[in-house]
Each structure stands twice: as C-alpha cells, then as structure tokens.
XYZ file of C-alpha atoms in Angstrom:
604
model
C 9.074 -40.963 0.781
C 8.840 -38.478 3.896
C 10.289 -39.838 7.464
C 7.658 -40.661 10.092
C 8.211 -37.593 12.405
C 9.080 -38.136 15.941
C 8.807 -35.150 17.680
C 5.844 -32.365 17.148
C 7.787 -30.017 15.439
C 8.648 -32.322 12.787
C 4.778 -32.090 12.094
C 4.364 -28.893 11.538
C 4.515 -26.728 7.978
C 4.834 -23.105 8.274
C 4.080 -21.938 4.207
C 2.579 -19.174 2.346
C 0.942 -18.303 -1.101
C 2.441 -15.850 -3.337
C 1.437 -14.558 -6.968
C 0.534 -11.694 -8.985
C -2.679 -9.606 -7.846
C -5.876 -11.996 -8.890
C -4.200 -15.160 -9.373
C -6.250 -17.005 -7.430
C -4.894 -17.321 -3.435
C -7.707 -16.392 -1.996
C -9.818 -18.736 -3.745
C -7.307 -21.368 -3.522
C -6.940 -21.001 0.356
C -10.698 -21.399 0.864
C -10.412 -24.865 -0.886
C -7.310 -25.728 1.567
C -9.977 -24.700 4.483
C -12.875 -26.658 2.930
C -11.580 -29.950 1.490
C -9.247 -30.216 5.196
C -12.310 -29.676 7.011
C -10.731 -26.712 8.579
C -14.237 -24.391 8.413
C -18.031 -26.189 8.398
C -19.827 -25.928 5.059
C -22.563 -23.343 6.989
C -19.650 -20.858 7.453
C -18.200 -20.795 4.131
C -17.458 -17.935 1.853
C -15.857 -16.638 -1.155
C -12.707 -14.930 0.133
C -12.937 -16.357 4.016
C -9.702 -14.874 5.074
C -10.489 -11.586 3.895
C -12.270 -9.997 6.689
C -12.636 -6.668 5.773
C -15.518 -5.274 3.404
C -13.088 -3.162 1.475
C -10.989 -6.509 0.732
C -14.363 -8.509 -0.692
C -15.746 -5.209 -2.682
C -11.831 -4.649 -4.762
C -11.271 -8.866 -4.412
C -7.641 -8.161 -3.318
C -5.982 -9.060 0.233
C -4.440 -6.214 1.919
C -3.286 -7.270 5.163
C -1.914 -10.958 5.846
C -4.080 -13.619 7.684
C -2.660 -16.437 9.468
C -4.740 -19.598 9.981
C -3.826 -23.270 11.771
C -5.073 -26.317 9.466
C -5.052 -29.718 10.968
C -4.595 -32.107 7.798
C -4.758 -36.323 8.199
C -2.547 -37.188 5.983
C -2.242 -40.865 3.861
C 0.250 -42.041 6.229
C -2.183 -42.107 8.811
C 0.062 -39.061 10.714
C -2.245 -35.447 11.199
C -0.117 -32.476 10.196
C -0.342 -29.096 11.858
C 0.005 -26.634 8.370
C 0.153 -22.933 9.408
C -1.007 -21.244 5.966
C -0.123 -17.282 6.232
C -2.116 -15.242 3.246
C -0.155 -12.482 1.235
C -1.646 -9.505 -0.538
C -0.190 -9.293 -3.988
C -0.151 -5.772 -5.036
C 3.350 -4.076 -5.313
C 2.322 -1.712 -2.638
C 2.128 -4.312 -0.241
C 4.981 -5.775 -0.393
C 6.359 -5.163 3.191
C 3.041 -7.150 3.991
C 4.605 -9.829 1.880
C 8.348 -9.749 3.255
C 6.777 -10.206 7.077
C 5.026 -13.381 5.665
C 7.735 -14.848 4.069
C 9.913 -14.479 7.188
C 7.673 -16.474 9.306
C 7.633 -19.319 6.383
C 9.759 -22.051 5.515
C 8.215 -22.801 2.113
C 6.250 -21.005 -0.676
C 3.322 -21.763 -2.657
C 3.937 -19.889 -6.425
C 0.769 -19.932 -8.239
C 0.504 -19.064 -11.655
C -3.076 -18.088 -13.347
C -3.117 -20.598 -16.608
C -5.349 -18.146 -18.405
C -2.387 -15.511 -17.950
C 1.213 -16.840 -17.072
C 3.730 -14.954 -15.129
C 2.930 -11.082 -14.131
C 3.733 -8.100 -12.252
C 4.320 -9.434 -9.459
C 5.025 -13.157 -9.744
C 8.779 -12.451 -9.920
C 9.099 -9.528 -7.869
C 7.787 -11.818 -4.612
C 9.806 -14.852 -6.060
C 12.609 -13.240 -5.573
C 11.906 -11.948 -1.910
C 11.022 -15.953 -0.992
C 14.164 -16.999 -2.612
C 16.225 -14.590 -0.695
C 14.269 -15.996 2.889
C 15.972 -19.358 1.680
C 12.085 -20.867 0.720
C 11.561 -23.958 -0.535
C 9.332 -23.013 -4.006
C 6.008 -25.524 -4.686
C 4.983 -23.844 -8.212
C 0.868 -24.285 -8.837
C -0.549 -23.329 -11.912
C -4.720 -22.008 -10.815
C -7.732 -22.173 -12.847
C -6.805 -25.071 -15.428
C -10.489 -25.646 -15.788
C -10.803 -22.562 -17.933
C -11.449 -22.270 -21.899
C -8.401 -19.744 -22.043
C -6.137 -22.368 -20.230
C -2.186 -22.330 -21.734
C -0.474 -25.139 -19.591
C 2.358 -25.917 -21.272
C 3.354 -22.577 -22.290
C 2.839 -21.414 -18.420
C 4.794 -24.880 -17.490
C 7.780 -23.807 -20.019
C 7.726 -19.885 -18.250
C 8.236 -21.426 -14.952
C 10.456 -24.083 -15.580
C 12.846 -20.875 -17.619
C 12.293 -19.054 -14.068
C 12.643 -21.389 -11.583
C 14.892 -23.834 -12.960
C 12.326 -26.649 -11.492
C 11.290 -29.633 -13.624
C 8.059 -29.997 -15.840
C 6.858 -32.977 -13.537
C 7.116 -30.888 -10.347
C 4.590 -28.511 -11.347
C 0.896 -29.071 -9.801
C -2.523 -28.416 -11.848
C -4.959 -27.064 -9.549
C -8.306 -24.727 -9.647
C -8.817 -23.248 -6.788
C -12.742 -22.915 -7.802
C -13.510 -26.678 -8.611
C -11.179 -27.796 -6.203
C -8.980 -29.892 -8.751
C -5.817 -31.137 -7.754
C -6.068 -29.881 -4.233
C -5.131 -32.780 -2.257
C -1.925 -33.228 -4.389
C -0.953 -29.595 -2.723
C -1.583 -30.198 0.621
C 0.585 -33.859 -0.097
C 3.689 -31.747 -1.921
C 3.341 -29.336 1.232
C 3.815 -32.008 3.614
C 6.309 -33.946 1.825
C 8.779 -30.917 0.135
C 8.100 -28.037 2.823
C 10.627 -28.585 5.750
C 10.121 -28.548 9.111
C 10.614 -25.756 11.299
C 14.357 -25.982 12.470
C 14.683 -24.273 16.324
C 15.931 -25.661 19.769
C 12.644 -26.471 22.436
C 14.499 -25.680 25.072
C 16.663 -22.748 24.082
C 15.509 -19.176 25.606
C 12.223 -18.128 23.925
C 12.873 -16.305 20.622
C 9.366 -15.273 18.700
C 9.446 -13.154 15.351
C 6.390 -10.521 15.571
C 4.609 -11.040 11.931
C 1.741 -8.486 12.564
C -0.847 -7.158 14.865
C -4.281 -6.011 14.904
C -6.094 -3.622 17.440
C -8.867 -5.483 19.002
C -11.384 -2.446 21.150
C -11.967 -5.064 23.998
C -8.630 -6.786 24.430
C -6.025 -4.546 23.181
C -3.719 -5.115 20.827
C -3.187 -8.849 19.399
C 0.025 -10.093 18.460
C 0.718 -12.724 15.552
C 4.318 -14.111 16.097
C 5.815 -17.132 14.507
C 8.006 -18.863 17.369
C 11.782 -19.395 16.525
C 12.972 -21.319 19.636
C 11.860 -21.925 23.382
C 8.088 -21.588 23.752
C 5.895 -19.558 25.596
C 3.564 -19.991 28.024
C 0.227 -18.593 29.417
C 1.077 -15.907 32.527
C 4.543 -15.698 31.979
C 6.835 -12.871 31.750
C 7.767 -11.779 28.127
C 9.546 -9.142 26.606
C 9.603 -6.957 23.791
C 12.769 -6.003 22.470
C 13.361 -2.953 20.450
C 11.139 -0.951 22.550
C 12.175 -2.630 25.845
C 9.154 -3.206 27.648
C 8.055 -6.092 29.549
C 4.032 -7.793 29.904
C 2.364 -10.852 31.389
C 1.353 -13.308 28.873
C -2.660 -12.846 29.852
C -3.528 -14.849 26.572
C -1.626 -17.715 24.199
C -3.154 -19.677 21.715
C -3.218 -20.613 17.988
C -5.011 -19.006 15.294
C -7.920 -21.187 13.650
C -11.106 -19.831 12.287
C -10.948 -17.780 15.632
C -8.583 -17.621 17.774
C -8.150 -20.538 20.237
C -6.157 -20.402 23.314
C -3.505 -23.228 24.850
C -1.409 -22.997 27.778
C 1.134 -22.891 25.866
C 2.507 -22.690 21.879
C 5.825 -24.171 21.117
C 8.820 -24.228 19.462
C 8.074 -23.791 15.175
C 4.678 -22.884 15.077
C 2.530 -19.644 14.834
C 0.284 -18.228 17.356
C -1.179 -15.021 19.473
C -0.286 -13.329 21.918
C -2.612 -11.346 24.405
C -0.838 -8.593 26.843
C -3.454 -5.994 27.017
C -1.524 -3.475 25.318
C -3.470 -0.263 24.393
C -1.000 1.923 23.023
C 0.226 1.590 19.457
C 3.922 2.475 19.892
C 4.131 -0.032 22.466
C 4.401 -2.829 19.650
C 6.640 -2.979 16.411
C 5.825 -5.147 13.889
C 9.277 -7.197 12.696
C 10.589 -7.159 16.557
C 10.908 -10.043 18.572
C 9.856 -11.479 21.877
C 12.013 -12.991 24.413
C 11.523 -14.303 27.700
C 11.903 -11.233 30.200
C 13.990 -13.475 33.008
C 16.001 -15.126 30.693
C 16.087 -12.936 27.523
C 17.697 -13.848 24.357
C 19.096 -12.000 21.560
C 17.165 -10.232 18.493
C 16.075 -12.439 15.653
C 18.001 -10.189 12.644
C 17.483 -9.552 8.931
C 14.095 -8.104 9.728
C 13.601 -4.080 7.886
C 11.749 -1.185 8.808
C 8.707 -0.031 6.583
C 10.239 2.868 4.291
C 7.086 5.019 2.951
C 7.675 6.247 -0.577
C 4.384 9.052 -0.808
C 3.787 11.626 1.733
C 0.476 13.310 1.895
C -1.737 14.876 3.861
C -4.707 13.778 5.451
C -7.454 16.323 7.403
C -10.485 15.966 8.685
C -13.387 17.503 6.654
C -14.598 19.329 10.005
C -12.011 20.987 12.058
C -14.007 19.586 15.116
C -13.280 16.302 14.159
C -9.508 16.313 14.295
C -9.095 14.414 18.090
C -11.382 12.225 16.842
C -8.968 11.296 13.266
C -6.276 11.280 16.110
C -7.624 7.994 17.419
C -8.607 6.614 14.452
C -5.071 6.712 12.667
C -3.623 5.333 16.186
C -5.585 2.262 15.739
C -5.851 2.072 12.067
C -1.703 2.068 12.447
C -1.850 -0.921 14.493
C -3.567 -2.822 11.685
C -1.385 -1.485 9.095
C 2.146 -1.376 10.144
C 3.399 0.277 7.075
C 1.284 3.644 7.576
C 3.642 6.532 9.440
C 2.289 9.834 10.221
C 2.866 12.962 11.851
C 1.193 16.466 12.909
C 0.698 18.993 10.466
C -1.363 22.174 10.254
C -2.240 23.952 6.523
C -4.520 27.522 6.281
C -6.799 25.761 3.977
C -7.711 22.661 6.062
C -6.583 23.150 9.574
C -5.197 20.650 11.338
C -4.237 17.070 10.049
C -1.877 14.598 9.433
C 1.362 14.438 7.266
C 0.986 10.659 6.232
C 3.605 8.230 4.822
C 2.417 5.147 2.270
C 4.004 2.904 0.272
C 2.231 4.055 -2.468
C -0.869 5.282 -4.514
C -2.982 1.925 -3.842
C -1.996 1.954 -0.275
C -2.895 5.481 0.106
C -6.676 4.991 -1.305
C -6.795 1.738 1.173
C -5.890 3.789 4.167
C -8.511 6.726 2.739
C -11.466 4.672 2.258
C -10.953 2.692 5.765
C -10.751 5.973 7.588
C -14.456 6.612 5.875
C -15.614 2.652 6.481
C -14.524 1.711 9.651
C -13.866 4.395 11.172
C -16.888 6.784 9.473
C -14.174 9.430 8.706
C -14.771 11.390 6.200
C -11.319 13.266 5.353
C -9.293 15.248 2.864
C -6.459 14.149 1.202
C -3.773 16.509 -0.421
C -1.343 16.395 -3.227
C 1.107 13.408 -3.249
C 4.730 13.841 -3.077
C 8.401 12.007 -1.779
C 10.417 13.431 0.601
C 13.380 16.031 -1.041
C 16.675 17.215 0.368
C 17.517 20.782 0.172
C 20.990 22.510 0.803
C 20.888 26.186 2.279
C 23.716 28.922 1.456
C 24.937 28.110 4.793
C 25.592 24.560 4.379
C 22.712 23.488 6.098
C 21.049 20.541 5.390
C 16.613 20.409 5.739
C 14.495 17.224 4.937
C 11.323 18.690 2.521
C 8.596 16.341 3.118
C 6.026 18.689 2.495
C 5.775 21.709 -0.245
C 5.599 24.448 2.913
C 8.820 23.126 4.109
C 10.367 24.161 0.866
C 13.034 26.969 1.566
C 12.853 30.389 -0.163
C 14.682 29.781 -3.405
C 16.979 33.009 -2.203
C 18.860 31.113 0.695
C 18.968 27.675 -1.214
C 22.022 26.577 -2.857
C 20.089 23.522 -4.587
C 18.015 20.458 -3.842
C 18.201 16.698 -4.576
C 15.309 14.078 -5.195
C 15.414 10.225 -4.623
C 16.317 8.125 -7.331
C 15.390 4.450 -7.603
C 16.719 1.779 -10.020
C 13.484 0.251 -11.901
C 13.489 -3.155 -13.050
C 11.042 -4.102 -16.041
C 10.448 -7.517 -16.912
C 8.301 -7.908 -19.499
C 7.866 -9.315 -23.304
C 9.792 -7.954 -26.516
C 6.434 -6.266 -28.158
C 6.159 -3.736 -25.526
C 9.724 -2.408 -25.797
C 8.717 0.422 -26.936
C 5.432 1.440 -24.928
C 7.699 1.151 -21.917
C 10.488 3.249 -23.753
C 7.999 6.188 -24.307
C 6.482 5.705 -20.920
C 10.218 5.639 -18.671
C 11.913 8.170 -20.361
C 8.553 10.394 -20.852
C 8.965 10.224 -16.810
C 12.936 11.531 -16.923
C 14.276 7.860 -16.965
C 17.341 7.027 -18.413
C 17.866 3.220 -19.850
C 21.074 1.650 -17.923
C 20.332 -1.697 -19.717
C 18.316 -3.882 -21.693
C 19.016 -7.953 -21.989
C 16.755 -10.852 -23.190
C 16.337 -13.667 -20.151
C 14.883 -15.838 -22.978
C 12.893 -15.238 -26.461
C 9.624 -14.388 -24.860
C 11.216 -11.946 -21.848
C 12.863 -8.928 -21.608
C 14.392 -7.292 -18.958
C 14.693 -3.410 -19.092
C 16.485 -1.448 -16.311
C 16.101 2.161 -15.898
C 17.051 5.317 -13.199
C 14.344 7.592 -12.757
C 13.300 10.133 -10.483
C 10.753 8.283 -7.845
C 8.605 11.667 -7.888
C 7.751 10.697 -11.185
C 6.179 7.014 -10.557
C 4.090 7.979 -7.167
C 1.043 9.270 -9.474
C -0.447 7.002 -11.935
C 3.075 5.208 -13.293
C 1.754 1.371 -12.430
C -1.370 1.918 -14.162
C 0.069 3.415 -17.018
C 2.273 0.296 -17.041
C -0.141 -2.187 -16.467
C -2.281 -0.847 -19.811
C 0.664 0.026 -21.621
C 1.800 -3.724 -21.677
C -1.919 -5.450 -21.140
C -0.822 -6.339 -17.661
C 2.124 -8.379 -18.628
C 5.003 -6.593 -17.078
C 7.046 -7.096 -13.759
C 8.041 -3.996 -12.167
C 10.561 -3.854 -9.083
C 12.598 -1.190 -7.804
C 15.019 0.064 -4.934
C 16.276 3.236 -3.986
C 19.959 4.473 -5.164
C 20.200 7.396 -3.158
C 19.752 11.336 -4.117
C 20.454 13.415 -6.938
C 20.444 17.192 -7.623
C 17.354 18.245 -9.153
C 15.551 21.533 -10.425
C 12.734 21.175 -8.234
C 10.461 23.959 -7.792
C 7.264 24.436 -5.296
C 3.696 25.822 -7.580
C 1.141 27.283 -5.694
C -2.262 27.499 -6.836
C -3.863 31.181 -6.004
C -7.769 31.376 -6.027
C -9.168 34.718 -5.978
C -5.686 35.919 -4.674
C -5.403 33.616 -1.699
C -2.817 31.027 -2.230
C -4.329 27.047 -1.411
C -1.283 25.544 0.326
C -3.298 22.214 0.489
C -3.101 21.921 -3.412
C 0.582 22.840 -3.712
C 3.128 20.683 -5.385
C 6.978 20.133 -5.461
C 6.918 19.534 -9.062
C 10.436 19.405 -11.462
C 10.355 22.954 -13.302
C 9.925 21.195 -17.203
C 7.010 19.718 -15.828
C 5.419 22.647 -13.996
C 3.927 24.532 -16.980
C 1.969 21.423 -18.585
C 1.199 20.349 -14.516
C -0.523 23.691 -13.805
C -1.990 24.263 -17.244
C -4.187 21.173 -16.462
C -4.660 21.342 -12.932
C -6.170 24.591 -13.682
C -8.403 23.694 -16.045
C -9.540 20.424 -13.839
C -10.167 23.111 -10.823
C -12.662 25.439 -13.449
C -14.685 22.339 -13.954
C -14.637 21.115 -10.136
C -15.155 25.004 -8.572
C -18.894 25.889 -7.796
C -19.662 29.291 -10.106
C -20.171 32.496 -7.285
C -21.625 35.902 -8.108
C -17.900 36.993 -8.815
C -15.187 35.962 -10.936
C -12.917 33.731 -9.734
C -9.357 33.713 -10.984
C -7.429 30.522 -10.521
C -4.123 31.224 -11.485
C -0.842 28.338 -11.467
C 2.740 30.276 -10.099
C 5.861 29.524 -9.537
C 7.028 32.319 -6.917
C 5.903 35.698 -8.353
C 5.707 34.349 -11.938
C 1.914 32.846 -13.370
C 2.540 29.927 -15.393
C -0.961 29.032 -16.625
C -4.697 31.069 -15.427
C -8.098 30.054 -16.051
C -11.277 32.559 -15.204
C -15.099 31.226 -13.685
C -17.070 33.647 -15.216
C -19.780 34.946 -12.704
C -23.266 33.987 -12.459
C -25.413 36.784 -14.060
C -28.330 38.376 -12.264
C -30.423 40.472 -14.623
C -31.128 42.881 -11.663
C -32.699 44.938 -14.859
C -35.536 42.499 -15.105
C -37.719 44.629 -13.170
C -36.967 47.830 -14.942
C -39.572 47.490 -17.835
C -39.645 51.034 -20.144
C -38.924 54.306 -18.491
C -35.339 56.193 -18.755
C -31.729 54.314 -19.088
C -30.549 55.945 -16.520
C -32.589 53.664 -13.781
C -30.727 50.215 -15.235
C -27.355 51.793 -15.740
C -27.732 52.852 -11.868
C -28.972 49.845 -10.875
C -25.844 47.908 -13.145
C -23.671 50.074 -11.311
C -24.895 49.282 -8.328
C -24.586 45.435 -9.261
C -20.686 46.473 -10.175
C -19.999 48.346 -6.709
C -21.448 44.525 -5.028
C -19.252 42.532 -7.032
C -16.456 44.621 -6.393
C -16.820 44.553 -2.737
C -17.935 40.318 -2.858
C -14.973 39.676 -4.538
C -12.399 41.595 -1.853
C -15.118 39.221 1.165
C -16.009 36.658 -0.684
C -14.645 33.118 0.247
C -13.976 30.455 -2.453
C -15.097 27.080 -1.333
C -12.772 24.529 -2.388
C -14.718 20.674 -2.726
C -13.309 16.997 -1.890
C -13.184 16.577 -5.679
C -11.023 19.009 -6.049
C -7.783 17.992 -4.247
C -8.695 14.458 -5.516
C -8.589 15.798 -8.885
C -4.987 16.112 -9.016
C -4.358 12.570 -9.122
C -6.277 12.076 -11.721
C -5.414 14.683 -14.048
C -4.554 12.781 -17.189
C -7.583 11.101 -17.130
C-alpha cells in the first residue's frame, strides 16, 4: 500500500511512454487526458498531443510533448502526473533519451496484435540505463488478432517482471485505464531533489514561439525557480530574467513559481537559437550550481544538402532553418554553395526519416519549397603530407593524386529478431559489406545477430529493407566503433558535358558501377526530352562507368517541302544539323526536383 505523502513532491510522478512506432501512445495518452478530466470532451481529438499536421497525416510523434495531469486518486489524495510523449521511430531516438532523463518511471507498451518490435527493446534499454522504474502495458486487447499470453511470456523473457504485473489496456475503448494511472501512482517514485538546494533544472526541449521567443521545457532537479528572477544558462554562459514560469497543461499556465521535482516553462525572451542548448541546465545566476551530467550531444549520422528552389529565396531558408532548429534540436547545419543550385545548406540528420520530416516542414510551415541532394556520412581522408581533412561533402573530396587513403565510420549493428528470418537478414547485412561478429539465441523464439558494417551503407533505404525483410519483427540498434580504411571513391554525373556536383556521391568503388548504371537510367526517365541529345554519362575521375543517351525530339522541318528537287530538304536537314550542333554547345539541361529525389529511391 503507498505512504500518504507529506510534502508536495512526494505527489508528484514524472513518467513517460515508450514502444515501437504505432503501438498505441498516442492513443493511449488521449485516454489518460480524457478519463482524468485533464481536456473537456468539446476539445478532444485523435492524437491531442500531436500538434503538428505532418504528425496527424504519417500518425507518428516526432517531437516530445510534455503535459501536467491532475489525477484524484482512491485514497482521496490528488496527484500531480507529468506525462512526457516519445516519438518511436529509431531516428528519433535522441528525442527519446531527453525524455527519459526528465522521468523517473516508464510506461512499456506492447501492441497485443504484434508483440515486441523494432524498437521496443532498443528504448528499453535506454530507460533501463536512466535507472527507470518499467510499468509494462500490453494496448489494444480488444482486438480479434489479440495474443496475450504469448506477448505476456515475451515480456516476462525480457524484463524479468512477473505475469501478474503486466496491465491489459486499449487505449481506444479505454479498458483498463484507471488500473495505469493506479500502478503509476503506486510503483513510479517520487522525484528525489533537495527544495532548498541552489536551483538545478535539466533543459528537455524548446520550441520557437514568433511572439514570445523561445520557450523552454525543463524538468527541475533541485531548488525552484521563481517568476523575475535571475537564471542562468550554463554551457553557453549567459544570464536572463525569468519574464515567464508556469506548468504545462493543455496550454501553458503560469505560477509564480515551479518547484523542486516537477516539469515546467520557462519564458526569457530569447530570440536567437544558439542562445539555448537543449540537454544544458539552468542554475540560479547569484548562486549558481554545478551542471546536471550524463546528458549527450546530438551526433547526426546523414549529411545532405538542402537549397532553395529560387536562388532569391536563400535569406529567407536562412530564417526558416534558424527556427525550425529550435524545434528540432537534433538538426545541425552549415553554409554551403554548389554550381548547380547556388547557395544552401550542408544539413546533418539522424537519419533518412528525419531528413524527409525536416524536408516536408520546410514546405508546410514554413512554405519552402527546397532541394535536397544526395545523402552521405562524413569520411576521413589522409593527404601525402600527413594531413588530416574531414569529407562531409563529395566536393571536399581530395584529388585522388595527393591522397594517401581514406577511412569511413563503422558502427556495430545489433539485430534482434526471430530464427525464420536468419537468413533474409544474412543476405541483406552482408549484401551491405557487413561482416557477422556473432549470432546467439536469447530464447527459442529470439535471435540476436551482431554485425560491423560500413554506416554509408544503412543511411539509404537499410530500415525499410529490414522492416519487409522480417514483416516488421526485428529490433535494430547500433553505435559507432570508430573508422576504418576504405576504397571510397567520389562519381560525378556529367550531363551534356557539364558535371552536376549536386548529384554527386562518395560511393565505395564495388558499388559504383551498379550505383551509376541505375542512377543513369532513373535520370533518362526523370530528364525532360530537348531538341538535342543529351548524354548523361556516370564517371569516376576521367573514366565513364555507365552512359545513357535522350534521343532528341524530331522536327520534320521537311514537312513543308512537298515534291520539287532533294536538294531543298537535304539543305534544309542540314540546316536543322548546323542548329543542333550549335543548341547543344548553348543549350542548358534543366535538372527537376524528381531528379535528385530519385536517388534515394533507386531500387524501387
């Protein structure tokens, strides 16, 4: 039986939802909202936390939401339950690890119709490392395809919890949702901290609001803070006036002060991006206290580059990717120029998924429309001289003649997944230069398969090509191991003569020929014909590896010509020759969106 708490802190729950990508949190945190009264019947909606249009049209969360829930509970006590939303997708999961930190206990839910996937694991394993305590939930009982005990057995091999400590819930019908918000309340701890030690707040996330600046989401540690007074930020050393403190409900609702354990906001009228950093803390400026540790920086995995579609637009992308930053911590960028596209932006991402979010919010919110360029991770070369240059980008790459060699990441992949797709995943890893370091059975149903591979090889399309290969049922985690020589070699793509720099690739060389081959053949289909041939030829250096020829479009300029000598068409043919000649030396070859979209895409 839980202790009557004494003091407010002992009242308060600081937890979170994790699970694999559509397992229900979303749902199931709408049914925490309604059946605690927490939002009115008349402003109810599917997805309530998700506040973006791109989130409701894909059904995924991609940024975390924090809200306050005030829940009565049997005892007669009201709880103060701080529920922080995660996004699920493996792209996300810095997203994830900021949520966690500000949590001391996790929901795991578990779709009945589908048991443990992807990404169950990967983020169980992140919460047990923050020292959670683990609720597991198993969602949408209610449905004909409903395993229970076969989901109960995979997380009691997982966990190590017992069969009677797993809760039956649907988020939909709202079954079994007061026995979460009870097990939250009675197995979640309490926030531990000191009230009256120097303030000590953990920065969770931001978002860029156009009238007051940008809004800070912290989770408070110890001390509290108060309305007006003088805070700090630490890793970029800069001190504000509180103007604003509150807590976050349905909107946000301001106090004169937030204390010690929970989670509120922070206004400071801050309207420069750099000025904040997600994972840092906040101390009081006259009596500052140390950093909260064991927070990381966002590492991007895929660079590309992003331009405006109109030159004329670029200030304009400027300001957009400064506040589209501040709602997405994990984006980095920095100025780059290419012949093709003028200027534009060398982005960082964490990976494919994240890079089509950031693309499509540049065109929704923002009414960007922009160009995206070939995909790639970050290289290290090695001159003859001993000198050591980053290649982030395939016009950084050195001339092959003063480089001694060059060296690609290399992560170790972790594969959890069941015995019948062995195989698939075989073909699939070592199809992508992976070599198998070990392979163990965790229990009859579950395999674990660890590989090495290159990480230039699983940017493109490699967690889709997972996800079909074993019908979704496979957990994929990875971490970098450092760099390895490689024989890495840059392909340009020449059309008409004129080399594209925006669709070049740093590409391993016994990949180049098959890479170029059908990147050339996806550019015939995607080119517009001209009144000239167009050549659109694949090379490494000075050496074609794979050509494909537009034909021209034909203009019988003979039409008119009807009887009378040859010699009138042949001159006016010749004439046609002389203006194809001399349109093909002018002519321009316009290159469309499709096109450097294509190459993502190409073994489609």
């Amino acid at each position: 039986m839980i202790v009557n708490p004494t003091t407010q802190m002992e009242k308060i729950r600081n937890f979170c939802i994790i699970a694999h990508i559509d397992h229900g949190k979303s749902t199931l945190a709408d049914r925490l909202l309604q059946v605690t009264n927490t939002i009115s019947e008349r402003d109810m909606m599917n997805q309530v936390l998700d506040d973006m249009d791109l989130e409701r049209g894909k059904g995924i969360t991609i940024k975390s939401h924090a809200i306050q829930i005030n829940y009565k509970h049997s005892d007669g006590i009201t709880y103060i339950l701080n529920l922080i939303d995660t996004p699920g997708h493996v792209d996300f999961s810095y997203e994830v690890s900021r949520a966690l930190a500000a949590c001391e206990g996790a929901l795991l839910l578990v779709d009945a119709t589908q048991g443990i996937q992807a990404q169950t694991i990967s983020n169980l394993y992140l919460a047990v490392e923050n020292n959670l305590e683990i609720i597991p939930v198993i969602n949408k009982i209610d449905m004909d395809g409903a395993m229970i005990e076969e989901v109960k057995d995979q997380i009691v091999e997982l966990i190590g919890c017992k069969a009677d400590e797993i809760l039956l819930a649907s988020g939909k019908t709202g079954i079994g949702i007061e026995a979460i918000l009870d097990a939250i309340i009675k197995r979640i701890p309490h926030p531990k901290g000191n009230p009256l030690a120097p303030l000590q707040a953990l920065i969770f996330d931001c978002v860029f609001n156009p009238f007051r600046g940008i809004i800070v989401y912290y989770r408070i540690t110890n001390g509290s803070i108060k309305k007006n007074e003088k805070i700090k930020f630490v890793s970029t050393d800069t001190i504000y006036a509180a103007d604003e403190v509150g807590v976050l409900k349905l909107s946000m609702l301001e106090q004169k002060e937030v204390q010690c354990g929970d989670v509120g906001y922070l206004i400071t009228g801050i309207k420069i991006a750099k000025e904040v950093k997600v994972g840092d803390t906040i101390v009081n400026a006259v009596n500052p206290a140390p950093a909260i540790k064991g927070f990381e920086d966002v590492k991007p995995m895929v660079f590309a580059g992003i331009f405006p579609v109109n030159t004329d637009d670029f200030e304009e992308l400027r300001e957009c990717m400064d506040k589209l930053q501040l709602n997405d911590a994990s984006l980095t960028y920095e100025l780059e120029t290419s012949q093709a596209l003028g200027f534009g932006f060398r982005c960082g991402f964490l990976g494919l998924l994240h890079m089509e979010i950031i693309q499509e919010r540049l065109e929704r919110e923002f009414n960007q429309m922009v160009i995206t360029t070939v995909p790639n991770v970050s290289f290290i070369s090695y001159s003859t001289k001993g000198d050591v240059v980053p290649v982030n980008n395939p016009s950084e790459m050195p001339d092959p003649t003063q480089m001694d060699r060059i060296e690609e990441p290399f992560i170790r992949a972790q594969i959890i997944t069941k015995p019948e797709y062995i195989g698939n995943i075989m073909t699939l890893c070592l199809g992508k230069r992976g070599i198998l370091i070990n392979q163990s059975y965790l229990t009859v149903t579950r395999v674990e398969l660890v590989f090495e591979m290159p990480l230039t090889e699983i940017v493109f399309d490699f967690y889709d090509k997972l996800k079909s290969q074993t019908r979704g049922y496979a957990s994929f985690d990875y971490h970098p191991i450092g760099y390895r020589d490689a024989d890495i070699v840059k392909m340009d793509i020449i059309l008409n003569g004129d080399k594209v720099d925006a669709l070049s690739a740093l590409i391993h060389r016994s990949r180049s020929q098959e890479f170029g081959r059908k990147l050339c053949e996806k550019l015939k289909e995607l080119l517009p014909r001209q009144q000239f041939q167009i050549a659109i030829q694949a090379a490494i250096g000075a050496k074609v590896v794979a050509r494909e020829n537009i034909s021209a479009m034909r203009k019988d300029v003979t039409a008119k010509c009807y009887g009378g000598d040859i010699s009138r068409k042949r001159k006016l043919l010749e004439k046609q020759k002389e203006g194809k000649k001399r349109m093909r030396q002018i002519g321009n070859v316009e290159v469309p969106q499709e096109a450097f979209l294509a190459v993502l895409k190409l073994d489609d």
